[in-house]
């Protein structure tokens, strides 16, 4: 087993949902946490909670992963003790809208591609060279079942998550011959703010996605991420796909109202 105590774990998109749950799981394991997101207040609240509950050593960065200059500067400006990242969890991501691809706005397309694909690559290119130099490190990408299939209205989002799968497999090959590890954890339906963001703040529509079924919790996903990171150094978990029992494919979800 790889002991996570005092390891430095960088989690992007840690102000809510899966990212915040990963921060909690790694804090429980005794890791030091570097957390980023755009919403400073939400991020600070997560950090304060972890300090209080787990006496965790936490450093926060208000950062938009879509801004490559900001990402590179933020990393370069970290105190040296916070640069030697052992585990990078590339979690920041979102979906915008549920329209056919031909009806998506430019803003929706750019936001999804820039965050889920380009942002992930910007953070990776900031952090991985140091891992290679130090001869240790683990990149864990948060993909999705949307990276294994497609569903109507999810075309662009699914394309970005297919890209995350390609980046995971490609990066592992790029790092061939080094001790670095690369994994992807690909969940199905998880109850987070994901649908609230997808539906532009329409809480009623977002709640309906989760209220009629039994989705995964962010903690379920964080458990898989922490498990991946804690395997012995010679074990690389390439991919974990986890779905609620009530889900059998990206678009097959057992819902309470199905029988009616
Ligand atoms: P949430 O909306 O709860 O969390 C998304 C996180 O990403 C927030 O912390 C948000 O913080 C951050 N984020 C978004 N854009 C940026 C940005 N440009 N720069 C920095 N941080 C950003 O959703 P989830 O927890 O569900 O999503 C986390 C990941 O899990 C995503 O990659 C998503 O695609 C993936 N996923 C989600 C599933 C689900 O059903 N919920 C299933 C499969 C995968 P802030 O707004 O403060 O910047
Ligand atoms: C998020 C899960 O099914 O809404 O990746 O695309 S889904």
PDB file of C-alpha atoms and ligand atoms in Angstrom:
ATOM      1  CA  UNK A   1       0.000   0.000   0.000  1.00  0.00           C
ATOM      2  CA  UNK A   2       1.132   3.579  -0.768  1.00  0.00           C
ATOM      3  CA  UNK A   3       0.971   5.590   2.452  1.00  0.00           C
ATOM      4  CA  UNK A   4      -0.755   8.896   1.708  1.00  0.00           C
ATOM      5  CA  UNK A   5       0.140  10.576   4.997  1.00  0.00           C
ATOM      6  CA  UNK A   6       2.093  13.799   4.371  1.00  0.00           C
ATOM      7  CA  UNK A   7       1.845  13.279   0.589  1.00  0.00           C
ATOM      8  CA  UNK A   8       0.953  16.421  -1.333  1.00  0.00           C
ATOM      9  CA  UNK A   9      -2.303  16.043  -3.275  1.00  0.00           C
ATOM     10  CA  UNK A  10      -3.463  18.728  -5.737  1.00  0.00           C
ATOM     11  CA  UNK A  11      -7.201  18.644  -6.510  1.00  0.00           C
ATOM     12  CA  UNK A  12      -8.714  20.929  -9.138  1.00  0.00           C
ATOM     13  CA  UNK A  13     -12.351  21.941  -8.770  1.00  0.00           C
ATOM     14  CA  UNK A  14     -12.348  21.345  -5.007  1.00  0.00           C
ATOM     15  CA  UNK A  15     -15.011  23.903  -4.081  1.00  0.00           C
ATOM     16  CA  UNK A  16     -17.874  21.399  -4.423  1.00  0.00           C
ATOM     17  CA  UNK A  17     -19.037  17.905  -5.358  1.00  0.00           C
ATOM     18  CA  UNK A  18     -16.506  15.219  -6.198  1.00  0.00           C
ATOM     19  CA  UNK A  19     -13.493  17.515  -5.769  1.00  0.00           C
ATOM     20  CA  UNK A  20     -14.528  18.552  -2.246  1.00  0.00           C
ATOM     21  CA  UNK A  21     -15.230  14.899  -1.365  1.00  0.00           C
ATOM     22  CA  UNK A  22     -11.784  13.877  -2.665  1.00  0.00           C
ATOM     23  CA  UNK A  23     -10.241  16.598  -0.486  1.00  0.00           C
ATOM     24  CA  UNK A  24     -12.067  15.118   2.514  1.00  0.00           C
ATOM     25  CA  UNK A  25     -10.963  11.554   1.673  1.00  0.00           C
ATOM     26  CA  UNK A  26      -7.312  12.534   1.272  1.00  0.00           C
ATOM     27  CA  UNK A  27      -7.431  14.695   4.425  1.00  0.00           C
ATOM     28  CA  UNK A  28      -8.681  11.645   6.350  1.00  0.00           C
ATOM     29  CA  UNK A  29      -5.679   9.737   4.986  1.00  0.00           C
ATOM     30  CA  UNK A  30      -3.354  12.419   6.373  1.00  0.00           C
ATOM     31  CA  UNK A  31      -2.353  14.012   3.045  1.00  0.00           C
ATOM     32  CA  UNK A  32      -1.443  17.680   2.566  1.00  0.00           C
ATOM     33  CA  UNK A  33      -3.867  19.381   0.224  1.00  0.00           C
ATOM     34  CA  UNK A  34      -3.452  21.939  -2.518  1.00  0.00           C
ATOM     35  CA  UNK A  35      -6.945  22.894  -3.667  1.00  0.00           C
ATOM     36  CA  UNK A  36      -8.114  25.119  -6.500  1.00  0.00           C
ATOM     37  CA  UNK A  37     -11.373  26.446  -7.951  1.00  0.00           C
ATOM     38  CA  UNK A  38     -12.732  29.777  -9.127  1.00  0.00           C
ATOM     39  CA  UNK A  39     -15.084  30.493  -6.192  1.00  0.00           C
ATOM     40  CA  UNK A  40     -12.800  31.652  -3.383  1.00  0.00           C
ATOM     41  CA  UNK A  41     -15.467  31.672  -0.659  1.00  0.00           C
ATOM     42  CA  UNK A  42     -16.599  28.115  -1.357  1.00  0.00           C
ATOM     43  CA  UNK A  43     -13.010  26.905  -1.554  1.00  0.00           C
ATOM     44  CA  UNK A  44     -12.090  28.626   1.709  1.00  0.00           C
ATOM     45  CA  UNK A  45     -15.101  27.006   3.393  1.00  0.00           C
ATOM     46  CA  UNK A  46     -13.931  23.552   2.242  1.00  0.00           C
ATOM     47  CA  UNK A  47     -10.377  24.250   3.450  1.00  0.00           C
ATOM     48  CA  UNK A  48     -11.554  25.559   6.853  1.00  0.00           C
ATOM     49  CA  UNK A  49     -13.744  22.503   7.348  1.00  0.00           C
ATOM     50  CA  UNK A  50     -10.821  20.158   6.624  1.00  0.00           C
ATOM     51  CA  UNK A  51      -8.529  22.064   8.974  1.00  0.00           C
ATOM     52  CA  UNK A  52     -11.110  21.869  11.759  1.00  0.00           C
ATOM     53  CA  UNK A  53     -12.167  18.252  11.232  1.00  0.00           C
ATOM     54  CA  UNK A  54      -8.819  16.661  10.311  1.00  0.00           C
ATOM     55  CA  UNK A  55      -6.197  19.214  11.341  1.00  0.00           C
ATOM     56  CA  UNK A  56      -5.328  19.153   7.628  1.00  0.00           C
ATOM     57  CA  UNK A  57      -2.522  21.193   6.082  1.00  0.00           C
ATOM     58  CA  UNK A  58      -4.345  22.966   3.218  1.00  0.00           C
ATOM     59  CA  UNK A  59      -3.249  25.586   0.669  1.00  0.00           C
ATOM     60  CA  UNK A  60      -5.859  27.150  -1.596  1.00  0.00           C
ATOM     61  CA  UNK A  61      -5.536  28.779  -5.009  1.00  0.00           C
ATOM     62  CA  UNK A  62      -8.314  30.751  -6.659  1.00  0.00           C
ATOM     63  CA  UNK A  63      -7.757  29.639 -10.216  1.00  0.00           C
ATOM     64  CA  UNK A  64      -9.575  29.226 -13.510  1.00  0.00           C
ATOM     65  CA  UNK A  65      -8.006  26.194 -15.176  1.00  0.00           C
ATOM     66  CA  UNK A  66      -9.016  27.599 -18.601  1.00  0.00           C
ATOM     67  CA  UNK A  67      -6.410  30.349 -18.247  1.00  0.00           C
ATOM     68  CA  UNK A  68      -3.087  28.742 -19.156  1.00  0.00           C
ATOM     69  CA  UNK A  69      -0.987  31.769 -18.121  1.00  0.00           C
ATOM     70  CA  UNK A  70      -2.728  31.880 -14.743  1.00  0.00           C
ATOM     71  CA  UNK A  71      -2.220  28.123 -14.248  1.00  0.00           C
ATOM     72  CA  UNK A  72       1.508  28.240 -15.052  1.00  0.00           C
ATOM     73  CA  UNK A  73       2.023  31.378 -12.917  1.00  0.00           C
ATOM     74  CA  UNK A  74       0.061  29.958  -9.981  1.00  0.00           C
ATOM     75  CA  UNK A  75       2.148  26.779 -10.004  1.00  0.00           C
ATOM     76  CA  UNK A  76       5.469  28.634 -10.432  1.00  0.00           C
ATOM     77  CA  UNK A  77       4.493  31.003  -7.616  1.00  0.00           C
ATOM     78  CA  UNK A  78       3.829  28.261  -5.067  1.00  0.00           C
ATOM     79  CA  UNK A  79       6.214  27.992  -2.116  1.00  0.00           C
ATOM     80  CA  UNK A  80       8.657  25.130  -2.929  1.00  0.00           C
ATOM     81  CA  UNK A  81       7.092  22.931  -0.227  1.00  0.00           C
ATOM     82  CA  UNK A  82       3.796  23.118  -2.143  1.00  0.00           C
ATOM     83  CA  UNK A  83       5.242  22.414  -5.593  1.00  0.00           C
ATOM     84  CA  UNK A  84       6.372  18.829  -5.033  1.00  0.00           C
ATOM     85  CA  UNK A  85       2.972  17.334  -5.864  1.00  0.00           C
ATOM     86  CA  UNK A  86       2.633  13.572  -5.374  1.00  0.00           C
ATOM     87  CA  UNK A  87      -0.935  13.125  -6.622  1.00  0.00           C
ATOM     88  CA  UNK A  88      -2.761  15.362  -9.103  1.00  0.00           C
ATOM     89  CA  UNK A  89      -6.527  14.884  -9.269  1.00  0.00           C
ATOM     90  CA  UNK A  90      -7.731  16.569 -12.471  1.00  0.00           C
ATOM     91  CA  UNK A  91     -11.353  16.964 -11.442  1.00  0.00           C
ATOM     92  CA  UNK A  92     -12.461  20.478 -12.517  1.00  0.00           C
ATOM     93  CA  UNK A  93     -15.113  20.044 -15.155  1.00  0.00           C
ATOM     94  CA  UNK A  94     -18.674  20.750 -16.168  1.00  0.00           C
ATOM     95  CA  UNK A  95     -21.427  20.403 -18.689  1.00  0.00           C
ATOM     96  CA  UNK A  96     -23.493  23.215 -20.181  1.00  0.00           C
ATOM     97  CA  UNK A  97     -26.947  22.537 -21.571  1.00  0.00           C
ATOM     98  CA  UNK A  98     -28.632  19.431 -22.919  1.00  0.00           C
ATOM     99  CA  UNK A  99     -29.218  20.503 -26.505  1.00  0.00           C
ATOM    100  CA  UNK A 100     -28.228  18.773 -29.715  1.00  0.00           C
ATOM    101  CA  UNK A 101     -24.661  19.704 -30.693  1.00  0.00           C
ATOM    102  CA  UNK A 102     -25.932  21.723 -33.644  1.00  0.00           C
ATOM    103  CA  UNK A 103     -27.966  23.877 -31.237  1.00  0.00           C
ATOM    104  CA  UNK A 104     -25.204  24.485 -28.696  1.00  0.00           C
ATOM    105  CA  UNK A 105     -24.062  28.073 -28.312  1.00  0.00           C
ATOM    106  CA  UNK A 106     -20.416  28.931 -28.930  1.00  0.00           C
ATOM    107  CA  UNK A 107     -20.164  29.794 -25.244  1.00  0.00           C
ATOM    108  CA  UNK A 108     -21.424  26.344 -24.195  1.00  0.00           C
ATOM    109  CA  UNK A 109     -19.010  24.588 -26.562  1.00  0.00           C
ATOM    110  CA  UNK A 110     -16.033  26.718 -25.540  1.00  0.00           C
ATOM    111  CA  UNK A 111     -16.767  26.396 -21.815  1.00  0.00           C
ATOM    112  CA  UNK A 112     -16.930  22.587 -21.961  1.00  0.00           C
ATOM    113  CA  UNK A 113     -13.923  22.091 -24.236  1.00  0.00           C
ATOM    114  CA  UNK A 114     -11.805  24.776 -22.543  1.00  0.00           C
ATOM    115  CA  UNK A 115     -12.488  23.452 -19.025  1.00  0.00           C
ATOM    116  CA  UNK A 116     -12.697  19.683 -19.446  1.00  0.00           C
ATOM    117  CA  UNK A 117      -9.991  19.220 -22.075  1.00  0.00           C
ATOM    118  CA  UNK A 118      -7.722  22.250 -22.349  1.00  0.00           C
ATOM    119  CA  UNK A 119      -7.826  23.114 -18.631  1.00  0.00           C
ATOM    120  CA  UNK A 120      -6.942  19.545 -17.713  1.00  0.00           C
ATOM    121  CA  UNK A 121      -3.989  19.683 -20.139  1.00  0.00           C
ATOM    122  CA  UNK A 122      -2.811  23.079 -18.828  1.00  0.00           C
ATOM    123  CA  UNK A 123      -2.721  21.805 -15.234  1.00  0.00           C
ATOM    124  CA  UNK A 124      -1.064  18.571 -16.344  1.00  0.00           C
ATOM    125  CA  UNK A 125       1.692  20.391 -18.220  1.00  0.00           C
ATOM    126  CA  UNK A 126       2.346  22.590 -15.167  1.00  0.00           C
ATOM    127  CA  UNK A 127       2.631  19.710 -12.707  1.00  0.00           C
ATOM    128  CA  UNK A 128       3.958  16.618 -14.509  1.00  0.00           C
ATOM    129  CA  UNK A 129       7.465  17.881 -15.452  1.00  0.00           C
ATOM    130  CA  UNK A 130       8.266  18.229 -11.718  1.00  0.00           C
ATOM    131  CA  UNK A 131       6.933  14.717 -11.095  1.00  0.00           C
ATOM    132  CA  UNK A 132       9.215  13.367 -13.825  1.00  0.00           C
ATOM    133  CA  UNK A 133      12.200  15.219 -12.315  1.00  0.00           C
ATOM    134  CA  UNK A 134      11.458  13.836  -8.846  1.00  0.00           C
ATOM    135  CA  UNK A 135      10.820  10.364 -10.199  1.00  0.00           C
ATOM    136  CA  UNK A 136       7.431  10.009  -8.540  1.00  0.00           C
ATOM    137  CA  UNK A 137       3.853  11.075  -9.041  1.00  0.00           C
ATOM    138  CA  UNK A 138       0.354   9.995  -9.922  1.00  0.00           C
ATOM    139  CA  UNK A 139      -2.136  11.755 -12.196  1.00  0.00           C
ATOM    140  CA  UNK A 140      -5.758  10.778 -11.614  1.00  0.00           C
ATOM    141  CA  UNK A 141      -8.206  12.198 -14.126  1.00  0.00           C
ATOM    142  CA  UNK A 142     -11.927  12.336 -13.447  1.00  0.00           C
ATOM    143  CA  UNK A 143     -13.502  11.073 -16.653  1.00  0.00           C
ATOM    144  CA  UNK A 144     -17.084   9.838 -16.897  1.00  0.00           C
ATOM    145  CA  UNK A 145     -19.265   7.111 -18.284  1.00  0.00           C
ATOM    146  CA  UNK A 146     -19.912   9.900 -20.819  1.00  0.00           C
ATOM    147  CA  UNK A 147     -16.418   9.011 -22.057  1.00  0.00           C
ATOM    148  CA  UNK A 148     -17.563   5.481 -22.879  1.00  0.00           C
ATOM    149  CA  UNK A 149     -20.830   6.178 -24.644  1.00  0.00           C
ATOM    150  CA  UNK A 150     -22.948   9.066 -25.843  1.00  0.00           C
ATOM    151  CA  UNK A 151     -26.477  10.259 -25.145  1.00  0.00           C
ATOM    152  CA  UNK A 152     -28.772  12.749 -26.860  1.00  0.00           C
ATOM    153  CA  UNK A 153     -27.970  16.309 -25.827  1.00  0.00           C
ATOM    154  CA  UNK A 154     -24.640  15.287 -24.372  1.00  0.00           C
ATOM    155  CA  UNK A 155     -22.607  15.266 -27.571  1.00  0.00           C
ATOM    156  CA  UNK A 156     -20.069  17.962 -26.703  1.00  0.00           C
ATOM    157  CA  UNK A 157     -19.771  16.947 -23.044  1.00  0.00           C
ATOM    158  CA  UNK A 158     -19.334  13.295 -24.070  1.00  0.00           C
ATOM    159  CA  UNK A 159     -16.686  14.323 -26.619  1.00  0.00           C
ATOM    160  CA  UNK A 160     -14.727  16.097 -23.878  1.00  0.00           C
ATOM    161  CA  UNK A 161     -14.881  13.022 -21.633  1.00  0.00           C
ATOM    162  CA  UNK A 162     -13.815  10.743 -24.503  1.00  0.00           C
ATOM    163  CA  UNK A 163     -10.874  13.157 -24.818  1.00  0.00           C
ATOM    164  CA  UNK A 164     -10.088  12.705 -21.118  1.00  0.00           C
ATOM    165  CA  UNK A 165      -9.900   8.935 -21.722  1.00  0.00           C
ATOM    166  CA  UNK A 166      -7.534   9.465 -24.673  1.00  0.00           C
ATOM    167  CA  UNK A 167      -5.388  11.853 -22.635  1.00  0.00           C
ATOM    168  CA  UNK A 168      -5.149   9.327 -19.790  1.00  0.00           C
ATOM    169  CA  UNK A 169      -4.041   6.500 -22.072  1.00  0.00           C
ATOM    170  CA  UNK A 170      -1.728   8.761 -24.073  1.00  0.00           C
ATOM    171  CA  UNK A 171      -0.096  10.303 -21.017  1.00  0.00           C
ATOM    172  CA  UNK A 172       0.633   6.841 -19.622  1.00  0.00           C
ATOM    173  CA  UNK A 173       2.438   6.050 -22.871  1.00  0.00           C
ATOM    174  CA  UNK A 174       4.238   9.423 -22.807  1.00  0.00           C
ATOM    175  CA  UNK A 175       5.488   8.492 -19.330  1.00  0.00           C
ATOM    176  CA  UNK A 176       6.445   4.940 -20.279  1.00  0.00           C
ATOM    177  CA  UNK A 177       9.643   3.911 -18.505  1.00  0.00           C
ATOM    178  CA  UNK A 178       9.124   6.351 -15.617  1.00  0.00           C
ATOM    179  CA  UNK A 179       7.682   5.377 -12.222  1.00  0.00           C
ATOM    180  CA  UNK A 180       4.775   7.779 -12.714  1.00  0.00           C
ATOM    181  CA  UNK A 181       1.220   6.490 -12.662  1.00  0.00           C
ATOM    182  CA  UNK A 182      -1.791   7.681 -14.655  1.00  0.00           C
ATOM    183  CA  UNK A 183      -5.380   6.677 -13.931  1.00  0.00           C
ATOM    184  CA  UNK A 184      -8.894   7.668 -14.819  1.00  0.00           C
ATOM    185  CA  UNK A 185     -11.889   7.338 -12.509  1.00  0.00           C
ATOM    186  CA  UNK A 186     -15.075   7.404 -14.568  1.00  0.00           C
ATOM    187  CA  UNK A 187     -18.346   7.755 -12.666  1.00  0.00           C
ATOM    188  CA  UNK A 188     -21.908   7.578 -13.865  1.00  0.00           C
ATOM    189  CA  UNK A 189     -24.605   9.665 -12.215  1.00  0.00           C
ATOM    190  CA  UNK A 190     -23.353  11.435  -9.063  1.00  0.00           C
ATOM    191  CA  UNK A 191     -25.460  13.893  -7.082  1.00  0.00           C
ATOM    192  CA  UNK A 192     -23.512  17.184  -7.122  1.00  0.00           C
ATOM    193  CA  UNK A 193     -23.941  20.699  -8.485  1.00  0.00           C
ATOM    194  CA  UNK A 194     -23.188  19.268 -11.943  1.00  0.00           C
ATOM    195  CA  UNK A 195     -26.831  19.425 -13.119  1.00  0.00           C
ATOM    196  CA  UNK A 196     -27.373  22.862 -11.553  1.00  0.00           C
ATOM    197  CA  UNK A 197     -24.469  24.105 -13.687  1.00  0.00           C
ATOM    198  CA  UNK A 198     -25.645  22.157 -16.751  1.00  0.00           C
ATOM    199  CA  UNK A 199     -29.137  23.707 -16.450  1.00  0.00           C
ATOM    200  CA  UNK A 200     -27.875  27.233 -15.750  1.00  0.00           C
ATOM    201  CA  UNK A 201     -29.051  27.380 -12.121  1.00  0.00           C
ATOM    202  CA  UNK A 202     -32.498  25.779 -12.666  1.00  0.00           C
ATOM    203  CA  UNK A 203     -32.661  23.954  -9.310  1.00  0.00           C
ATOM    204  CA  UNK A 204     -35.976  22.231  -9.995  1.00  0.00           C
ATOM    205  CA  UNK A 205     -34.704  20.697 -13.226  1.00  0.00           C
ATOM    206  CA  UNK A 206     -31.406  19.766 -11.582  1.00  0.00           C
ATOM    207  CA  UNK A 207     -33.048  18.130  -8.556  1.00  0.00           C
ATOM    208  CA  UNK A 208     -35.277  16.036 -10.834  1.00  0.00           C
ATOM    209  CA  UNK A 209     -32.143  14.348 -12.244  1.00  0.00           C
ATOM    210  CA  UNK A 210     -31.338  12.882  -8.821  1.00  0.00           C
ATOM    211  CA  UNK A 211     -34.623  12.773  -6.864  1.00  0.00           C
ATOM    212  CA  UNK A 212     -36.227  10.010  -8.918  1.00  0.00           C
ATOM    213  CA  UNK A 213     -33.344   7.542  -8.650  1.00  0.00           C
ATOM    214  CA  UNK A 214     -30.538   6.473  -6.322  1.00  0.00           C
ATOM    215  CA  UNK A 215     -27.354   8.145  -7.633  1.00  0.00           C
ATOM    216  CA  UNK A 216     -23.760   7.816  -6.461  1.00  0.00           C
ATOM    217  CA  UNK A 217     -22.582  10.248  -3.805  1.00  0.00           C
ATOM    218  CA  UNK A 218     -19.416  12.330  -4.209  1.00  0.00           C
ATOM    219  CA  UNK A 219     -17.952  10.270  -1.351  1.00  0.00           C
ATOM    220  CA  UNK A 220     -18.449   7.061  -3.395  1.00  0.00           C
ATOM    221  CA  UNK A 221     -16.266   8.531  -6.138  1.00  0.00           C
ATOM    222  CA  UNK A 222     -13.716   9.943  -3.699  1.00  0.00           C
ATOM    223  CA  UNK A 223     -13.389   6.474  -2.183  1.00  0.00           C
ATOM    224  CA  UNK A 224     -12.396   5.078  -5.603  1.00  0.00           C
ATOM    225  CA  UNK A 225      -9.932   7.925  -6.204  1.00  0.00           C
ATOM    226  CA  UNK A 226      -8.283   7.462  -2.793  1.00  0.00           C
ATOM    227  CA  UNK A 227      -8.117   3.684  -3.375  1.00  0.00           C
ATOM    228  CA  UNK A 228      -6.387   4.230  -6.732  1.00  0.00           C
ATOM    229  CA  UNK A 229      -3.833   6.538  -5.137  1.00  0.00           C
ATOM    230  CA  UNK A 230      -3.089   4.159  -2.280  1.00  0.00           C
ATOM    231  CA  UNK A 231      -2.116   1.090  -4.345  1.00  0.00           C
ATOM    232  CA  UNK A 232       1.541   0.022  -4.045  1.00  0.00           C
ATOM    233  CA  UNK A 233       3.861   1.950  -6.410  1.00  0.00           C
ATOM    234  CA  UNK A 234       4.153  -0.960  -8.877  1.00  0.00           C
ATOM    235  CA  UNK A 235       0.359  -1.046  -9.388  1.00  0.00           C
ATOM    236  CA  UNK A 236      -1.235   1.389 -11.833  1.00  0.00           C
ATOM    237  CA  UNK A 237      -5.014   1.371 -11.905  1.00  0.00           C
ATOM    238  CA  UNK A 238      -5.630   2.338 -15.514  1.00  0.00           C
ATOM    239  CA  UNK A 239      -9.362   2.902 -15.265  1.00  0.00           C
ATOM    240  CA  UNK A 240     -12.231   2.586 -12.823  1.00  0.00           C
ATOM    241  CA  UNK A 241     -15.810   2.814 -14.065  1.00  0.00           C
ATOM    242  CA  UNK A 242     -18.413   3.097 -11.318  1.00  0.00           C
ATOM    243  CA  UNK A 243     -22.112   3.608 -11.729  1.00  0.00           C
ATOM    244  CA  UNK A 244     -25.100   3.580  -9.409  1.00  0.00           C
ATOM    245  CA  UNK A 245     -26.702   0.153  -9.297  1.00  0.00           C
ATOM    246  CA  UNK A 246     -29.743   1.895 -10.767  1.00  0.00           C
ATOM    247  CA  UNK A 247     -27.748   2.838 -13.902  1.00  0.00           C
ATOM    248  CA  UNK A 248     -26.826   0.391 -16.667  1.00  0.00           C
ATOM    249  CA  UNK A 249     -25.471   2.730 -19.366  1.00  0.00           C
ATOM    250  CA  UNK A 250     -25.030   6.499 -19.682  1.00  0.00           C
ATOM    251  CA  UNK A 251     -28.691   6.842 -20.665  1.00  0.00           C
ATOM    252  CA  UNK A 252     -30.288   3.799 -18.927  1.00  0.00           C
ATOM    253  CA  UNK A 253     -31.296   4.948 -15.458  1.00  0.00           C
ATOM    254  CA  UNK A 254     -33.921   3.195 -13.379  1.00  0.00           C
ATOM    255  CA  UNK A 255     -36.280   5.939 -12.215  1.00  0.00           C
ATOM    256  CA  UNK A 256     -39.186   5.802  -9.738  1.00  0.00           C
ATOM    257  CA  UNK A 257     -41.616   7.076 -12.346  1.00  0.00           C
ATOM    258  CA  UNK A 258     -40.567   4.524 -15.012  1.00  0.00           C
ATOM    259  CA  UNK A 259     -43.322   2.081 -14.057  1.00  0.00           C
ATOM    260  CA  UNK A 260     -46.065   4.680 -14.299  1.00  0.00           C
TER     261      UNK A 260
HETATM  262  P1  LIG B   1     -19.664  20.247  -9.348  1.00  0.00           P
HETATM  263  O1  LIG B   1     -20.307  21.287 -10.191  1.00  0.00           O
HETATM  264  O2  LIG B   1     -20.210  19.991  -7.999  1.00  0.00           O
HETATM  265  O3  LIG B   1     -18.105  20.558  -9.203  1.00  0.00           O
HETATM  266  C1  LIG B   1     -17.335  21.032 -10.271  1.00  0.00           C
HETATM  267  C2  LIG B   1     -16.069  21.646  -9.718  1.00  0.00           C
HETATM  268  O4  LIG B   1     -15.253  22.091 -10.810  1.00  0.00           O
HETATM  269  C3  LIG B   1     -16.358  22.848  -8.849  1.00  0.00           C
HETATM  270  O5  LIG B   1     -15.498  22.828  -7.734  1.00  0.00           O
HETATM  271  C4  LIG B   1     -16.028  24.023  -9.743  1.00  0.00           C
HETATM  272  O6  LIG B   1     -15.575  25.110  -8.935  1.00  0.00           O
HETATM  273  C5  LIG B   1     -14.869  23.433 -10.562  1.00  0.00           C
HETATM  274  N1  LIG B   1     -14.636  24.130 -11.812  1.00  0.00           N
HETATM  275  C6  LIG B   1     -15.480  24.268 -12.863  1.00  0.00           C
HETATM  276  N2  LIG B   1     -14.906  25.013 -13.815  1.00  0.00           N
HETATM  277  C7  LIG B   1     -13.677  25.362 -13.357  1.00  0.00           C
HETATM  278  C8  LIG B   1     -12.621  26.140 -13.884  1.00  0.00           C
HETATM  279  N3  LIG B   1     -12.704  26.718 -15.089  1.00  0.00           N
HETATM  280  N4  LIG B   1     -11.492  26.286 -13.150  1.00  0.00           N
HETATM  281  C9  LIG B   1     -11.409  25.711 -11.934  1.00  0.00           C
HETATM  282  N5  LIG B   1     -12.369  24.969 -11.382  1.00  0.00           N
HETATM  283  C10 LIG B   1     -13.503  24.805 -12.089  1.00  0.00           C
HETATM  284  O7  LIG B   1     -19.687  18.927 -10.232  1.00  0.00           O
HETATM  285  P2  LIG B   1     -19.008  17.480 -10.014  1.00  0.00           P
HETATM  286  O8  LIG B   1     -18.381  17.382  -8.691  1.00  0.00           O
HETATM  287  O9  LIG B   1     -20.024  16.501 -10.389  1.00  0.00           O
HETATM  288  O10 LIG B   1     -17.910  17.512 -11.163  1.00  0.00           O
HETATM  289  C11 LIG B   1     -16.550  17.173 -10.939  1.00  0.00           C
HETATM  290  C12 LIG B   1     -16.048  16.358 -12.114  1.00  0.00           C
HETATM  291  O11 LIG B   1     -16.742  15.123 -12.159  1.00  0.00           O
HETATM  292  C13 LIG B   1     -16.257  17.000 -13.485  1.00  0.00           C
HETATM  293  O12 LIG B   1     -15.089  16.786 -14.260  1.00  0.00           O
HETATM  294  C14 LIG B   1     -17.431  16.235 -14.065  1.00  0.00           C
HETATM  295  O13 LIG B   1     -17.412  16.231 -15.454  1.00  0.00           O
HETATM  296  C15 LIG B   1     -17.155  14.866 -13.480  1.00  0.00           C
HETATM  297  N6  LIG B   1     -18.273  13.940 -13.445  1.00  0.00           N
HETATM  298  C16 LIG B   1     -19.441  14.254 -12.797  1.00  0.00           C
HETATM  299  C17 LIG B   1     -20.472  13.340 -12.771  1.00  0.00           C
HETATM  300  C18 LIG B   1     -21.793  13.644 -12.141  1.00  0.00           C
HETATM  301  O14 LIG B   1     -22.784  12.935 -12.419  1.00  0.00           O
HETATM  302  N7  LIG B   1     -21.882  14.635 -11.246  1.00  0.00           N
HETATM  303  C19 LIG B   1     -20.332  12.013 -13.378  1.00  0.00           C
HETATM  304  C20 LIG B   1     -19.073  11.794 -14.045  1.00  0.00           C
HETATM  305  C21 LIG B   1     -18.087  12.713 -14.045  1.00  0.00           C
HETATM  306  P3  LIG B   1     -15.805  26.650  -9.250  1.00  0.00           P
HETATM  307  O15 LIG B   1     -17.164  26.799  -9.854  1.00  0.00           O
HETATM  308  O16 LIG B   1     -15.681  27.277  -7.888  1.00  0.00           O
HETATM  309  O17 LIG B   1     -14.681  27.030 -10.155  1.00  0.00           O
HETATM  310  C1  LIG B   2     -21.666  13.149 -15.815  1.00  0.00           C
HETATM  311  C2  LIG B   2     -22.596  12.007 -15.939  1.00  0.00           C
HETATM  312  O1  LIG B   2     -24.385  10.972 -17.386  1.00  0.00           O
HETATM  313  O2  LIG B   2     -24.662  13.299 -16.783  1.00  0.00           O
HETATM  314  O3  LIG B   2     -20.450  12.839 -16.412  1.00  0.00           O
HETATM  315  O4  LIG B   2     -23.033  12.656 -18.416  1.00  0.00           O
HETATM  316  S1  LIG B   2     -23.705  12.267 -17.199  1.00  0.00           S
END
